[in-house]
Protein backbone atom coordinates (compact mmCIF):
# COMPACT_ATOMS: atom_id res chain seq x y z
CA UNK A 1 0.00 0.00 0.00
CA UNK A 2 1.45 3.35 -0.99
CA UNK A 3 0.96 6.83 0.39
CA UNK A 4 2.96 8.53 -2.37
CA UNK A 5 1.83 12.14 -2.70
CA UNK A 6 -0.03 12.11 0.65
CA UNK A 7 0.71 14.72 3.31
CA UNK A 8 0.20 13.60 6.89
CA UNK A 9 0.37 15.72 10.04
CA UNK A 10 1.47 14.25 13.36
CA UNK A 11 0.98 16.13 16.62
CA UNK A 12 3.58 16.43 19.35
CA UNK A 13 3.33 18.16 22.73
CA UNK A 14 6.09 20.46 24.02
CA UNK A 15 6.91 17.71 26.51
CA UNK A 16 5.23 14.42 27.36
CA UNK A 17 4.25 12.72 24.11
CA UNK A 18 4.89 8.97 24.34
CA UNK A 19 7.93 8.35 22.11
CA UNK A 20 6.99 4.98 20.56
CA UNK A 21 3.46 6.26 19.81
CA UNK A 22 5.01 9.20 17.96
CA UNK A 23 8.00 7.54 16.33
CA UNK A 24 6.50 4.26 15.06
CA UNK A 25 3.45 5.74 13.27
CA UNK A 26 5.65 8.47 11.77
CA UNK A 27 8.08 5.85 10.46
CA UNK A 28 5.26 3.65 9.12
CA UNK A 29 3.61 6.47 7.22
CA UNK A 30 6.95 7.70 5.83
CA UNK A 31 7.91 4.16 4.81
CA UNK A 32 4.65 3.99 2.82
CA UNK A 33 5.71 7.14 0.94
CA UNK A 34 3.90 9.99 2.71
CA UNK A 35 5.44 13.32 3.61
CA UNK A 36 5.02 13.81 7.36
CA UNK A 37 4.90 17.20 9.06
CA UNK A 38 5.44 17.35 12.82
CA UNK A 39 2.99 19.89 14.24
CA UNK A 40 3.38 21.30 17.73
CA UNK A 41 2.20 24.05 20.02
CA UNK A 42 5.63 25.67 20.11
CA UNK A 43 8.45 25.98 17.57
CA UNK A 44 11.80 24.28 18.15
CA UNK A 45 12.08 20.82 19.63
CA UNK A 46 9.72 18.71 21.68
CA UNK A 47 10.94 16.22 24.25
CA UNK A 48 9.15 12.87 24.37
CA UNK A 49 8.97 10.33 27.16
CA UNK A 50 8.68 6.59 27.47
CA UNK A 51 6.54 4.53 29.82
CA UNK A 52 6.59 5.67 33.43
CA UNK A 53 7.65 9.13 32.19
CA UNK A 54 11.25 8.08 31.54
CA UNK A 55 12.89 10.69 29.29
CA UNK A 56 12.76 10.02 25.58
CA UNK A 57 14.35 11.72 22.60
CA UNK A 58 13.73 15.22 21.28
CA UNK A 59 12.12 15.80 17.89
CA UNK A 60 12.04 18.89 15.70
CA UNK A 61 8.69 20.62 15.34
CA UNK A 62 8.27 21.37 11.64
CA UNK A 63 5.34 23.77 12.01
CA UNK A 64 3.41 25.43 14.80
CA UNK A 65 -0.28 24.54 14.89
CA UNK A 66 -1.15 28.22 14.38
CA UNK A 67 0.70 28.15 11.04
CA UNK A 68 -1.09 25.16 9.46
CA UNK A 69 -4.60 24.07 8.54
CA UNK A 70 -6.21 20.67 8.10
CA UNK A 71 -6.73 21.58 4.44
CA UNK A 72 -2.93 21.29 3.99
CA UNK A 73 -3.01 17.57 4.86
CA UNK A 74 -4.57 14.26 3.85
CA UNK A 75 -4.61 12.76 7.36
CA UNK A 76 -3.65 13.23 11.00
CA UNK A 77 -1.89 11.11 13.65
CA UNK A 78 -2.45 11.87 17.33
CA UNK A 79 0.00 10.01 19.58
CA UNK A 80 -0.64 9.39 23.24
CA UNK A 81 1.15 9.85 26.48
CA UNK A 82 -1.03 11.15 29.31
CA UNK A 83 1.06 14.29 29.89
CA UNK A 84 1.40 15.14 26.21
CA UNK A 85 -2.24 14.44 25.35
CA UNK A 86 -3.36 16.59 28.28
CA UNK A 87 -1.19 19.50 27.11
CA UNK A 88 -2.49 19.18 23.55
CA UNK A 89 -6.17 19.05 24.56
CA UNK A 90 -5.72 22.18 26.69
CA UNK A 91 -4.69 24.19 23.61
CA UNK A 92 -7.68 25.65 21.72
CA UNK A 93 -5.72 25.89 18.44
CA UNK A 94 -4.83 22.20 18.59
CA UNK A 95 -8.43 21.22 19.35
CA UNK A 96 -9.68 23.32 16.43
CA UNK A 97 -7.05 21.77 14.14
CA UNK A 98 -8.15 18.26 15.15
CA UNK A 99 -11.84 19.05 14.69
CA UNK A 100 -11.15 20.39 11.19
CA UNK A 101 -9.94 16.95 10.04
CA UNK A 102 -13.33 15.53 10.98
CA UNK A 103 -15.22 18.39 9.36
CA UNK A 104 -13.23 17.76 6.17
CA UNK A 105 -13.88 13.97 6.32
CA UNK A 106 -10.16 13.16 6.51
CA UNK A 107 -8.78 10.03 8.18
CA UNK A 108 -7.37 10.33 11.69
CA UNK A 109 -5.30 7.85 13.72
CA UNK A 110 -5.29 8.17 17.52
CA UNK A 111 -3.62 6.02 20.18
CA UNK A 112 -3.52 5.69 23.98
CA UNK A 113 -4.55 8.97 25.71
CA UNK A 114 -4.85 10.75 22.35
CA UNK A 115 -8.66 10.38 22.29
CA UNK A 116 -8.77 13.10 24.96
CA UNK A 117 -8.36 15.48 22.01
CA UNK A 118 -11.39 13.91 20.33
CA UNK A 119 -13.38 14.47 23.52
CA UNK A 120 -12.35 18.15 23.53
CA UNK A 121 -13.08 18.48 19.79
CA UNK A 122 -16.56 17.03 20.39
CA UNK A 123 -16.31 14.47 17.57
CA UNK A 124 -17.08 11.21 19.41
CA UNK A 125 -20.88 11.14 19.38
CA UNK A 126 -21.97 7.83 17.87
CA UNK A 127 -18.40 6.64 17.28
CA UNK A 128 -16.83 3.37 18.43
CA UNK A 129 -13.25 3.76 19.66
CA UNK A 130 -10.65 2.29 21.93
CA UNK A 131 -8.01 4.01 24.05
CA UNK A 132 -5.95 3.58 27.16
CA UNK A 133 -8.48 2.06 29.55
CA UNK A 134 -8.33 4.86 32.13
CA UNK A 135 -10.05 7.34 29.79
CA UNK A 136 -12.94 5.12 28.72
CA UNK A 137 -15.40 7.04 30.93
CA UNK A 138 -14.37 10.32 29.27
CA UNK A 139 -15.10 8.75 25.86
CA UNK A 140 -18.47 7.42 27.00
CA UNK A 141 -19.40 10.79 28.53
CA UNK A 142 -18.56 12.41 25.16
CA UNK A 143 -21.06 10.13 23.40
CA UNK A 144 -18.67 7.48 22.14
CA UNK A 145 -18.77 3.72 22.58
CA UNK A 146 -15.57 2.36 24.13
CA UNK A 147 -14.31 -1.15 23.36
CA UNK A 148 -11.23 -3.01 24.55
CA UNK A 149 -9.57 -4.03 21.26
CA UNK A 150 -6.10 -3.76 19.75
CA UNK A 151 -7.31 -1.53 16.92
CA UNK A 152 -10.72 -0.12 16.02
CA UNK A 153 -11.67 1.51 12.74
CA UNK A 154 -14.84 3.57 12.52
CA UNK A 155 -15.43 5.45 9.24
CA UNK A 156 -11.92 6.84 8.84
CA UNK A 157 -11.09 7.03 12.54
CA UNK A 158 -8.47 4.52 13.73
CA UNK A 159 -7.84 4.06 17.46
CA UNK A 160 -5.62 1.81 19.56
CA UNK A 161 -4.96 1.34 23.26
CA UNK A 162 -1.23 1.37 23.98
CA UNK A 163 2.30 0.87 22.59
CA UNK A 164 1.81 -2.93 22.39
CA UNK A 165 -0.87 -2.24 19.73
CA UNK A 166 1.44 -0.21 17.49
CA UNK A 167 1.98 -2.87 14.77
CA UNK A 168 -1.78 -3.19 14.16
CA UNK A 169 -2.32 0.56 14.56
CA UNK A 170 0.42 1.49 12.08
CA UNK A 171 -0.82 -0.97 9.47
CA UNK A 172 -4.39 0.31 9.78
CA UNK A 173 -3.54 4.03 9.60
CA UNK A 174 -1.56 3.44 6.41
CA UNK A 175 -4.60 1.65 4.97
CA UNK A 176 -7.04 4.39 5.99
CA UNK A 177 -4.77 7.20 4.77
CA UNK A 178 -4.45 5.38 1.43
CA UNK A 179 -8.26 5.18 1.14
CA UNK A 180 -8.53 8.96 1.55
CA UNK A 181 -11.59 10.88 2.66
CA UNK A 182 -14.44 9.14 4.48
CA UNK A 183 -17.68 11.13 4.10
CA UNK A 184 -19.10 9.53 7.27
CA UNK A 185 -16.19 11.06 9.23
CA UNK A 186 -17.70 14.54 8.87
CA UNK A 187 -21.03 13.48 10.36
CA UNK A 188 -19.57 13.18 13.85
CA UNK A 189 -18.34 16.79 13.69
CA UNK A 190 -21.80 18.26 13.11
CA UNK A 191 -22.81 20.33 16.09
CSV table of C-alpha atoms in Angstrom, one decimal, residues 89-90 95 115-123:
chain,number,residue,atom,x,y,z
A,89,UNK,CA,-6.2,19.1,24.6
A,90,UNK,CA,-5.7,22.2,26.7
A,95,UNK,CA,-8.4,21.2,19.3
A,115,UNK,CA,-8.7,10.4,22.3
A,116,UNK,CA,-8.8,13.1,25.0
A,117,UNK,CA,-8.4,15.5,22.0
A,118,UNK,CA,-11.4,13.9,20.3
A,119,UNK,CA,-13.4,14.5,23.5
A,120,UNK,CA,-12.3,18.2,23.5
A,121,UNK,CA,-13.1,18.5,19.8
A,122,UNK,CA,-16.6,17.0,20.4
A,123,UNK,CA,-16.3,14.5,17.6
